[in-house]
């Protein structure tokens, strides 16, 4: 096994699955054989962020009225949760490389449950922002450790396929979360949304405690402290290609989060849709993401190189963002909700190619430090998304232009990182 902090050359995109290592342990073999059960548990953990974000989205205007705060301030509750998830991964990822996957996960989930329950009681916007930050910090455990467990158990094309399969589970969260949030708002206020999230957190904690076994054996754990963790991350970031895929995925996620943050106001305030209509449109867009993710995992992976699939997805995101900017800027005259919804659907669907492939391509290069690598991947995505979030409301609630500008800027940045740092044509040439 390479020393911590060193980068190993990644397998070529679209290569055959790597064989299982001879040193694979009994717990790892058992976990792989669990198949569907492991997939469901990991899918539930990766579904936690969209549940935490999207179930709350239909309630944003209600929070604005209830706490007497402007929309830009209320959007900081999204930013705080996102920033917490980003920073928390930097802590939990290295911890999981040192102490294993289970203990950091269970501690994080318990704190998540407590913070979410307190959010339901927050009397002011300042306290709500603060506990949303804590909610994000604790919820990061589920995100980073789920990816690390996948890297523990799978390799090569098999790992890319598993990430696409996870999207079938975690991708349903954006569909059902706003729908649940909209229905919860029919019978109670926004605080009830956090009570439902508390129940979800309790359920996930119990399921993970019972069925998710340790996948990182003691002989493969890092024994160093904070200094060693920092050296490992520095070594990972010194790998140009790993950094390229990490930034590409982070910028693509930021384009997605610009939509998540702005869409409640764009759809409901600018186009006059009800919370239920917004939830329906959000769910349809999420179906597109899931469908394309499954096409990626079932049809493309193994037949088309991961880099080619990723490049096509990024191209579609750029085109969809450009169309949204032209429509919202009035270039085609006054445009109704339907054309804008179609543009958002195309953008969301293309994420089904971008997200699983950037994760797989980055983690393929880091078998020696999956927790730390997963932390860097997730942190970059959430931090860039946290910066993008408040920018979508910079011009107020009467225009959707800032959302489209942020989306196009992030999409172009993702393409620049993919071409300038990953240089997929160069990797293919080196493999010949």
Tab-separated table of C-alpha atoms in Angstrom:
chain	number	residue	atom	x	y	z
A	1	UNK	CA	0.000	0.000	0.000
A	2	UNK	CA	1.408	3.447	-0.873
A	3	UNK	CA	2.432	5.666	1.943
A	4	UNK	CA	-0.099	8.172	3.159
A	5	UNK	CA	-0.044	11.407	1.234
A	6	UNK	CA	1.323	9.865	-1.938
A	7	UNK	CA	-0.676	9.732	-5.123
A	8	UNK	CA	-0.907	6.632	-7.247
A	9	UNK	CA	-1.645	6.688	-10.941
A	10	UNK	CA	-5.333	6.120	-11.536
A	11	UNK	CA	-6.723	3.390	-13.728
A	12	UNK	CA	-7.595	4.489	-17.216
A	13	UNK	CA	-11.174	5.714	-17.615
A	14	UNK	CA	-13.467	3.010	-18.874
A	15	UNK	CA	-10.971	0.237	-18.045
A	16	UNK	CA	-12.094	-3.192	-16.939
A	17	UNK	CA	-12.873	-3.597	-13.232
A	18	UNK	CA	-9.804	-4.233	-11.137
A	19	UNK	CA	-9.655	-7.672	-9.519
A	20	UNK	CA	-10.240	-7.942	-5.810
A	21	UNK	CA	-6.994	-7.589	-3.870
A	22	UNK	CA	-5.634	-10.781	-2.357
A	23	UNK	CA	-5.550	-9.131	1.040
A	24	UNK	CA	-9.281	-8.450	1.087
A	25	UNK	CA	-10.593	-9.130	4.582
A	26	UNK	CA	-13.561	-11.208	5.630
A	27	UNK	CA	-15.646	-8.146	6.666
A	28	UNK	CA	-15.020	-6.559	3.269
A	29	UNK	CA	-16.029	-9.739	1.469
A	30	UNK	CA	-19.163	-10.048	3.601
A	31	UNK	CA	-20.064	-6.425	2.955
A	32	UNK	CA	-19.699	-6.881	-0.790
A	33	UNK	CA	-21.870	-9.988	-0.715
A	34	UNK	CA	-24.548	-8.112	1.247
A	35	UNK	CA	-25.152	-6.298	-2.039
A	36	UNK	CA	-28.615	-4.762	-1.875
A	37	UNK	CA	-28.502	-4.213	1.891
A	38	UNK	CA	-25.223	-2.263	1.700
A	39	UNK	CA	-26.588	-0.285	-1.250
A	40	UNK	CA	-29.709	0.688	0.686
A	41	UNK	CA	-27.766	1.780	3.766
A	42	UNK	CA	-25.217	3.796	1.777
A	43	UNK	CA	-27.984	5.225	-0.378
A	44	UNK	CA	-29.812	6.398	2.719
A	45	UNK	CA	-26.690	8.099	4.039
A	46	UNK	CA	-26.018	9.883	0.743
A	47	UNK	CA	-29.690	10.891	0.615
A	48	UNK	CA	-29.324	12.823	3.878
A	49	UNK	CA	-27.996	16.068	2.305
A	50	UNK	CA	-30.798	16.417	-0.282
A	51	UNK	CA	-33.321	15.520	2.401
A	52	UNK	CA	-31.918	18.196	4.705
A	53	UNK	CA	-31.913	20.771	1.907
A	54	UNK	CA	-34.866	19.973	-0.307
A	55	UNK	CA	-37.553	19.118	2.228
A	56	UNK	CA	-37.011	22.615	3.602
A	57	UNK	CA	-37.148	24.418	0.233
A	58	UNK	CA	-40.932	24.929	-0.049
A	59	UNK	CA	-40.848	26.487	3.432
A	60	UNK	CA	-38.338	29.242	2.595
A	61	UNK	CA	-40.978	31.912	1.857
A	62	UNK	CA	-42.828	30.859	5.036
A	63	UNK	CA	-39.648	31.215	7.111
A	64	UNK	CA	-39.152	34.666	5.610
A	65	UNK	CA	-42.620	35.712	6.813
A	66	UNK	CA	-42.495	33.878	10.151
A	67	UNK	CA	-39.152	35.249	11.341
A	68	UNK	CA	-39.458	38.627	9.627
A	69	UNK	CA	-36.211	38.277	7.709
A	70	UNK	CA	-35.373	39.191	4.099
A	71	UNK	CA	-35.048	36.423	1.524
A	72	UNK	CA	-31.262	36.861	1.258
A	73	UNK	CA	-30.906	36.260	5.008
A	74	UNK	CA	-33.173	33.221	4.969
A	75	UNK	CA	-31.096	31.761	2.129
A	76	UNK	CA	-28.162	31.831	4.560
A	77	UNK	CA	-29.852	28.924	6.355
A	78	UNK	CA	-29.095	26.901	3.216
A	79	UNK	CA	-25.590	28.318	2.986
A	80	UNK	CA	-24.886	27.522	6.658
A	81	UNK	CA	-25.987	23.918	6.287
A	82	UNK	CA	-23.966	23.541	3.099
A	83	UNK	CA	-20.848	25.124	4.635
A	84	UNK	CA	-21.211	22.851	7.667
A	85	UNK	CA	-21.366	19.788	5.455
A	86	UNK	CA	-18.241	20.992	3.645
A	87	UNK	CA	-16.156	21.660	6.766
A	88	UNK	CA	-17.433	18.593	8.590
A	89	UNK	CA	-16.141	16.344	5.840
A	90	UNK	CA	-12.610	17.669	6.342
A	91	UNK	CA	-12.794	16.457	9.937
A	92	UNK	CA	-14.731	13.208	9.530
A	93	UNK	CA	-12.852	11.963	6.447
A	94	UNK	CA	-9.398	11.736	8.085
A	95	UNK	CA	-11.014	10.458	11.297
A	96	UNK	CA	-12.524	7.568	9.358
A	97	UNK	CA	-9.103	6.736	7.872
A	98	UNK	CA	-7.693	6.534	11.411
A	99	UNK	CA	-10.508	5.004	13.508
A	100	UNK	CA	-12.548	3.196	10.888
A	101	UNK	CA	-15.868	4.054	9.287
A	102	UNK	CA	-18.451	3.088	11.929
A	103	UNK	CA	-17.552	5.146	14.996
A	104	UNK	CA	-17.263	8.578	13.320
A	105	UNK	CA	-20.455	7.858	11.379
A	106	UNK	CA	-22.564	6.987	14.408
A	107	UNK	CA	-21.315	9.937	16.471
A	108	UNK	CA	-22.009	12.306	13.603
A	109	UNK	CA	-25.517	10.956	13.108
A	110	UNK	CA	-26.388	11.380	16.782
A	111	UNK	CA	-25.285	15.032	16.707
A	112	UNK	CA	-27.246	15.532	13.475
A	113	UNK	CA	-30.435	14.317	15.149
A	114	UNK	CA	-29.970	16.667	18.111
A	115	UNK	CA	-29.161	19.717	15.949
A	116	UNK	CA	-32.138	19.113	13.662
A	117	UNK	CA	-34.511	18.867	16.607
A	118	UNK	CA	-33.200	22.179	17.941
A	119	UNK	CA	-33.734	23.815	14.520
A	120	UNK	CA	-37.450	23.106	14.929
A	121	UNK	CA	-37.457	25.258	18.082
A	122	UNK	CA	-35.286	28.169	16.872
A	123	UNK	CA	-37.022	31.488	17.750
A	124	UNK	CA	-34.818	33.727	15.577
A	125	UNK	CA	-33.198	33.565	12.179
A	126	UNK	CA	-29.751	33.874	13.794
A	127	UNK	CA	-30.260	30.763	15.923
A	128	UNK	CA	-31.721	28.887	12.976
A	129	UNK	CA	-28.652	29.716	10.892
A	130	UNK	CA	-26.368	28.613	13.732
A	131	UNK	CA	-28.024	25.242	14.254
A	132	UNK	CA	-28.283	24.652	10.512
A	133	UNK	CA	-24.500	25.020	10.516
A	134	UNK	CA	-24.217	22.395	13.265
A	135	UNK	CA	-26.687	20.179	11.409
A	136	UNK	CA	-24.471	20.338	8.351
A	137	UNK	CA	-21.269	19.683	10.310
A	138	UNK	CA	-22.742	16.516	11.807
A	139	UNK	CA	-24.545	15.379	8.658
A	140	UNK	CA	-21.232	15.420	6.795
A	141	UNK	CA	-20.420	12.070	8.406
A	142	UNK	CA	-22.981	10.249	6.291
A	143	UNK	CA	-21.784	11.789	3.032
A	144	UNK	CA	-18.040	11.316	3.379
A	145	UNK	CA	-18.126	7.865	4.952
A	146	UNK	CA	-20.587	6.486	2.392
A	147	UNK	CA	-18.157	7.398	-0.412
A	148	UNK	CA	-15.210	5.985	1.532
A	149	UNK	CA	-17.044	2.696	2.103
A	150	UNK	CA	-17.699	2.432	-1.646
A	151	UNK	CA	-13.949	2.908	-2.244
A	152	UNK	CA	-13.186	0.251	0.391
A	153	UNK	CA	-15.382	-2.296	-1.348
A	154	UNK	CA	-15.137	-1.558	-5.071
A	155	UNK	CA	-12.649	-0.548	-7.742
A	156	UNK	CA	-12.472	0.395	-11.411
A	157	UNK	CA	-15.599	0.369	-13.538
A	158	UNK	CA	-17.406	-1.557	-10.792
A	159	UNK	CA	-17.053	1.472	-8.515
A	160	UNK	CA	-18.428	3.820	-11.189
A	161	UNK	CA	-21.413	1.518	-11.639
A	162	UNK	CA	-22.019	1.447	-7.889
A	163	UNK	CA	-21.996	5.252	-7.691
A	164	UNK	CA	-24.624	5.348	-10.437
A	165	UNK	CA	-26.684	2.761	-8.547
A	166	UNK	CA	-26.486	4.890	-5.412
A	167	UNK	CA	-28.044	7.731	-7.396
A	168	UNK	CA	-31.145	5.591	-7.889
A	169	UNK	CA	-31.635	5.670	-4.106
A	170	UNK	CA	-30.156	8.992	-3.085
A	171	UNK	CA	-31.666	10.615	-6.184
A	172	UNK	CA	-35.178	9.812	-5.002
A	173	UNK	CA	-34.613	12.115	-2.039
A	174	UNK	CA	-34.895	15.304	-4.140
A	175	UNK	CA	-38.121	13.904	-5.590
A	176	UNK	CA	-39.877	13.023	-2.364
A	177	UNK	CA	-38.321	15.676	-0.100
A	178	UNK	CA	-40.051	18.781	-1.567
A	179	UNK	CA	-43.262	16.771	-1.969
A	180	UNK	CA	-43.122	15.795	1.701
A	181	UNK	CA	-42.192	19.353	2.633
A	182	UNK	CA	-45.136	20.741	0.670
A	183	UNK	CA	-47.529	18.308	2.324
A	184	UNK	CA	-46.109	18.996	5.784
A	185	UNK	CA	-46.784	22.688	5.188
A	186	UNK	CA	-50.453	21.845	4.584
A	187	UNK	CA	-50.898	20.598	8.141
A	188	UNK	CA	-48.261	22.537	10.082
A	189	UNK	CA	-45.643	25.257	9.685
A	190	UNK	CA	-41.967	25.138	8.677
A	191	UNK	CA	-40.970	23.842	12.108
A	192	UNK	CA	-42.780	20.611	11.345
A	193	UNK	CA	-40.387	20.051	8.444
A	194	UNK	CA	-37.478	19.882	10.889
A	195	UNK	CA	-39.390	17.475	13.119
A	196	UNK	CA	-39.820	15.138	10.150
A	197	UNK	CA	-36.086	15.448	9.378
A	198	UNK	CA	-35.350	14.557	13.005
A	199	UNK	CA	-37.325	11.345	12.597
A	200	UNK	CA	-35.460	10.527	9.380
A	201	UNK	CA	-32.151	11.064	11.175
A	202	UNK	CA	-33.146	8.720	13.995
A	203	UNK	CA	-34.159	6.016	11.506
A	204	UNK	CA	-30.904	6.298	9.524
A	205	UNK	CA	-28.858	6.143	12.731
A	206	UNK	CA	-30.563	2.933	13.845
A	207	UNK	CA	-30.247	1.322	10.398
A	208	UNK	CA	-26.547	2.202	10.093
A	209	UNK	CA	-25.823	0.960	13.628
A	210	UNK	CA	-27.451	-2.400	12.916
A	211	UNK	CA	-26.461	-3.172	9.324
A	212	UNK	CA	-23.406	-1.171	8.255
A	213	UNK	CA	-20.353	-3.165	9.311
A	214	UNK	CA	-16.781	-1.908	9.455
A	215	UNK	CA	-15.114	-1.955	6.008
A	216	UNK	CA	-11.667	-0.571	6.867
A	217	UNK	CA	-9.554	-3.197	8.692
A	218	UNK	CA	-7.183	-2.028	11.394
A	219	UNK	CA	-4.039	-2.842	9.414
A	220	UNK	CA	-5.116	-0.377	6.697
A	221	UNK	CA	-5.847	2.523	9.042
A	222	UNK	CA	-3.588	5.549	9.414
A	223	UNK	CA	-2.055	5.982	12.845
A	224	UNK	CA	-1.037	9.624	12.541
A	225	UNK	CA	-2.766	12.639	14.042
A	226	UNK	CA	-3.758	15.992	12.608
A	227	UNK	CA	-0.339	16.566	11.062
A	228	UNK	CA	-0.470	13.263	9.225
A	229	UNK	CA	-3.995	14.007	7.992
A	230	UNK	CA	-2.863	17.380	6.622
A	231	UNK	CA	0.138	15.780	4.894
A	232	UNK	CA	-2.153	13.180	3.344
A	233	UNK	CA	-4.477	15.866	1.997
A	234	UNK	CA	-1.557	17.905	0.711
A	235	UNK	CA	-0.302	14.828	-1.097
A	236	UNK	CA	-3.722	14.252	-2.641
A	237	UNK	CA	-3.992	17.853	-3.801
A	238	UNK	CA	-0.531	17.673	-5.355
A	239	UNK	CA	-1.987	15.165	-7.822
A	240	UNK	CA	-3.049	17.473	-10.662
A	241	UNK	CA	-5.550	15.019	-12.109
A	242	UNK	CA	-7.211	14.270	-8.757
A	243	UNK	CA	-7.482	18.002	-8.084
A	244	UNK	CA	-8.890	18.537	-11.564
A	245	UNK	CA	-11.682	16.012	-11.111
A	246	UNK	CA	-12.393	17.332	-7.623
A	247	UNK	CA	-12.788	20.923	-8.860
A	248	UNK	CA	-14.751	19.819	-11.913
A	249	UNK	CA	-17.235	17.995	-9.711
A	250	UNK	CA	-17.367	20.864	-7.215
A	251	UNK	CA	-18.167	23.472	-9.865
A	252	UNK	CA	-20.787	21.247	-11.480
A	253	UNK	CA	-22.380	20.769	-8.065
A	254	UNK	CA	-22.354	24.549	-7.547
A	255	UNK	CA	-24.364	24.986	-10.757
A	256	UNK	CA	-26.826	22.462	-9.368
A	257	UNK	CA	-26.962	24.168	-5.981
A	258	UNK	CA	-27.570	27.549	-7.603
A	259	UNK	CA	-30.766	25.994	-8.924
A	260	UNK	CA	-31.621	24.426	-5.541
A	261	UNK	CA	-31.131	27.722	-3.710
A	262	UNK	CA	-32.902	30.004	-6.190
A	263	UNK	CA	-35.700	27.807	-7.516
A	264	UNK	CA	-38.161	28.288	-4.607
A	265	UNK	CA	-38.177	32.038	-5.238
A	266	UNK	CA	-37.891	31.804	-9.025
A	267	UNK	CA	-40.753	29.340	-9.414
A	268	UNK	CA	-43.024	30.603	-6.622
A	269	UNK	CA	-42.346	34.339	-6.442
A	270	UNK	CA	-41.437	35.247	-10.049
A	271	UNK	CA	-43.694	32.777	-11.880
A	272	UNK	CA	-46.432	32.576	-9.226
A	273	UNK	CA	-46.486	28.802	-8.733
A	274	UNK	CA	-47.794	27.216	-5.534
A	275	UNK	CA	-45.531	25.268	-3.151
A	276	UNK	CA	-47.135	22.061	-4.437
A	277	UNK	CA	-46.436	22.993	-8.088
A	278	UNK	CA	-42.856	23.847	-7.178
A	279	UNK	CA	-42.491	20.478	-5.443
A	280	UNK	CA	-43.872	18.685	-8.514
A	281	UNK	CA	-41.467	20.459	-10.889
A	282	UNK	CA	-38.555	19.776	-8.555
A	283	UNK	CA	-39.512	16.113	-8.463
A	284	UNK	CA	-39.706	15.876	-12.268
A	285	UNK	CA	-36.225	17.376	-12.543
A	286	UNK	CA	-34.907	14.851	-10.052
A	287	UNK	CA	-36.417	12.023	-12.108
A	288	UNK	CA	-34.324	13.262	-15.032
A	289	UNK	CA	-31.176	13.177	-12.905
A	290	UNK	CA	-31.913	9.629	-11.734
A	291	UNK	CA	-32.770	8.387	-15.226
A	292	UNK	CA	-29.570	9.730	-16.757
A	293	UNK	CA	-27.571	8.388	-13.828
A	294	UNK	CA	-28.968	4.918	-14.497
A	295	UNK	CA	-28.230	5.220	-18.217
A	296	UNK	CA	-24.681	6.109	-17.228
A	297	UNK	CA	-24.284	3.133	-14.886
A	298	UNK	CA	-26.154	0.478	-16.860
A	299	UNK	CA	-25.379	1.399	-20.480
A	300	UNK	CA	-22.392	3.736	-20.735
A	301	UNK	CA	-19.942	2.584	-18.066
A	302	UNK	CA	-17.748	-0.149	-19.531
A	303	UNK	CA	-18.695	0.791	-23.093
A	304	UNK	CA	-17.775	4.491	-23.131
A	305	UNK	CA	-14.851	5.905	-21.169
A	306	UNK	CA	-15.792	7.748	-18.003
A	307	UNK	CA	-14.049	10.876	-19.324
A	308	UNK	CA	-16.139	10.899	-22.505
A	309	UNK	CA	-19.379	10.518	-20.565
A	310	UNK	CA	-18.280	13.278	-18.194
A	311	UNK	CA	-17.303	15.572	-21.074
A	312	UNK	CA	-20.695	15.109	-22.748
A	313	UNK	CA	-22.490	15.853	-19.481
A	314	UNK	CA	-20.512	19.056	-18.964
A	315	UNK	CA	-21.295	20.167	-22.526
A	316	UNK	CA	-25.030	19.735	-21.952
A	317	UNK	CA	-24.817	21.665	-18.662
A	318	UNK	CA	-23.118	24.579	-20.428
A	319	UNK	CA	-25.733	24.614	-23.187
A	320	UNK	CA	-28.636	24.454	-20.725
A	321	UNK	CA	-27.136	27.248	-18.594
A	322	UNK	CA	-26.672	29.422	-21.673
A	323	UNK	CA	-30.289	28.882	-22.718
A	324	UNK	CA	-31.516	29.748	-19.209
A	325	UNK	CA	-29.492	32.974	-19.207
A	326	UNK	CA	-30.887	34.016	-22.582
A	327	UNK	CA	-34.465	33.280	-21.477
A	328	UNK	CA	-34.271	34.969	-18.077
A	329	UNK	CA	-32.505	38.011	-19.556
A	330	UNK	CA	-35.415	38.571	-21.959
A	331	UNK	CA	-33.509	37.923	-25.166
A	332	UNK	CA	-36.510	35.925	-26.447
A	333	UNK	CA	-39.060	38.318	-24.974
A	334	UNK	CA	-41.256	37.467	-22.015
A	335	UNK	CA	-40.857	33.757	-21.301
A	336	UNK	CA	-43.249	31.774	-19.133
A	337	UNK	CA	-42.540	29.048	-16.602
A	338	UNK	CA	-42.629	26.111	-19.033
A	339	UNK	CA	-39.538	26.971	-21.149
A	340	UNK	CA	-37.539	27.822	-18.020
A	341	UNK	CA	-38.651	24.548	-16.414
A	342	UNK	CA	-37.483	22.638	-19.509
A	343	UNK	CA	-34.055	24.312	-19.320
A	344	UNK	CA	-33.754	23.427	-15.640
A	345	UNK	CA	-34.811	19.845	-16.388
A	346	UNK	CA	-32.049	19.457	-18.988
A	347	UNK	CA	-29.458	20.950	-16.619
A	348	UNK	CA	-30.506	18.674	-13.743
A	349	UNK	CA	-30.563	15.590	-15.957
A	350	UNK	CA	-27.010	16.190	-17.193
A	351	UNK	CA	-25.844	16.060	-13.571
A	352	UNK	CA	-26.494	12.311	-13.819
A	353	UNK	CA	-23.404	12.112	-16.019
A	354	UNK	CA	-21.260	14.658	-14.207
A	355	UNK	CA	-21.640	13.694	-10.550
A	356	UNK	CA	-21.029	9.909	-10.440
A	357	UNK	CA	-18.212	10.049	-12.982
A	358	UNK	CA	-16.239	12.829	-11.286
A	359	UNK	CA	-16.516	10.954	-7.964
A	360	UNK	CA	-15.358	7.691	-9.501
A	361	UNK	CA	-12.520	9.203	-11.544
A	362	UNK	CA	-11.157	11.057	-8.512
A	363	UNK	CA	-11.430	8.128	-6.092
A	364	UNK	CA	-9.839	5.713	-8.569
A	365	UNK	CA	-6.560	7.535	-7.927
A	366	UNK	CA	-6.714	7.316	-4.119
A	367	UNK	CA	-7.081	3.745	-2.816
A	368	UNK	CA	-4.642	4.509	0.024
A	369	UNK	CA	-6.645	7.385	1.593
A	370	UNK	CA	-10.287	6.998	0.607
A	371	UNK	CA	-11.626	8.895	3.635
A	372	UNK	CA	-9.406	11.926	3.132
A	373	UNK	CA	-9.993	11.898	-0.625
A	374	UNK	CA	-13.749	11.671	-0.104
A	375	UNK	CA	-13.530	14.587	2.321
A	376	UNK	CA	-11.714	16.758	-0.208
A	377	UNK	CA	-14.191	15.863	-2.966
A	378	UNK	CA	-17.179	16.662	-0.785
A	379	UNK	CA	-15.687	19.754	0.821
A	380	UNK	CA	-14.831	21.369	-2.491
A	381	UNK	CA	-18.359	20.738	-3.780
A	382	UNK	CA	-20.099	22.083	-0.699
A	383	UNK	CA	-17.831	25.100	-0.226
A	384	UNK	CA	-18.163	26.193	-3.853
A	385	UNK	CA	-21.906	25.623	-3.564
A	386	UNK	CA	-22.031	27.673	-0.361
A	387	UNK	CA	-20.355	30.592	-2.152
A	388	UNK	CA	-22.730	30.295	-5.114
A	389	UNK	CA	-25.867	30.155	-2.962
A	390	UNK	CA	-26.163	33.808	-1.804
A	391	UNK	CA	-25.114	35.109	-5.232
A	392	UNK	CA	-28.331	33.866	-6.832
A	393	UNK	CA	-30.344	36.378	-4.774
A	394	UNK	CA	-28.000	39.315	-5.165
A	395	UNK	CA	-30.427	41.236	-7.406
A	396	UNK	CA	-33.495	40.590	-5.268
A	397	UNK	CA	-36.509	38.338	-5.773
A	398	UNK	CA	-37.805	39.848	-9.011
A	399	UNK	CA	-35.307	38.361	-11.488
A	400	UNK	CA	-33.847	34.953	-12.235
A	401	UNK	CA	-30.851	36.334	-14.147
A	402	UNK	CA	-28.371	35.939	-11.248
A	403	UNK	CA	-29.259	32.247	-10.973
A	404	UNK	CA	-28.530	31.685	-14.656
A	405	UNK	CA	-25.308	33.732	-14.517
A	406	UNK	CA	-24.008	31.696	-11.570
A	407	UNK	CA	-24.945	28.436	-13.289
A	408	UNK	CA	-23.188	29.346	-16.540
A	409	UNK	CA	-20.095	30.638	-14.732
A	410	UNK	CA	-19.787	27.433	-12.707
A	411	UNK	CA	-20.400	25.253	-15.769
A	412	UNK	CA	-17.682	27.025	-17.762
A	413	UNK	CA	-15.343	26.746	-14.774
A	414	UNK	CA	-15.993	22.994	-14.601
A	415	UNK	CA	-15.144	22.610	-18.291
A	416	UNK	CA	-11.957	24.658	-17.819
A	417	UNK	CA	-10.816	22.424	-14.918
A	418	UNK	CA	-11.648	19.259	-16.834
A	419	UNK	CA	-9.677	20.318	-19.897
A	420	UNK	CA	-6.883	22.217	-18.153
A	421	UNK	CA	-6.150	19.901	-15.210
A	422	UNK	CA	-7.551	16.451	-15.999
A	423	UNK	CA	-6.417	16.478	-19.661
A	424	UNK	CA	-8.176	13.192	-20.489
A	425	UNK	CA	-6.589	12.942	-23.933
A	426	UNK	CA	-3.162	12.976	-22.255
A	427	UNK	CA	-4.116	10.136	-19.909
A	428	UNK	CA	-5.293	8.016	-22.828
A	429	UNK	CA	-2.026	8.680	-24.672
A	430	UNK	CA	0.005	7.632	-21.620
A	431	UNK	CA	-1.985	4.407	-21.358
A	432	UNK	CA	-1.136	3.326	-24.907
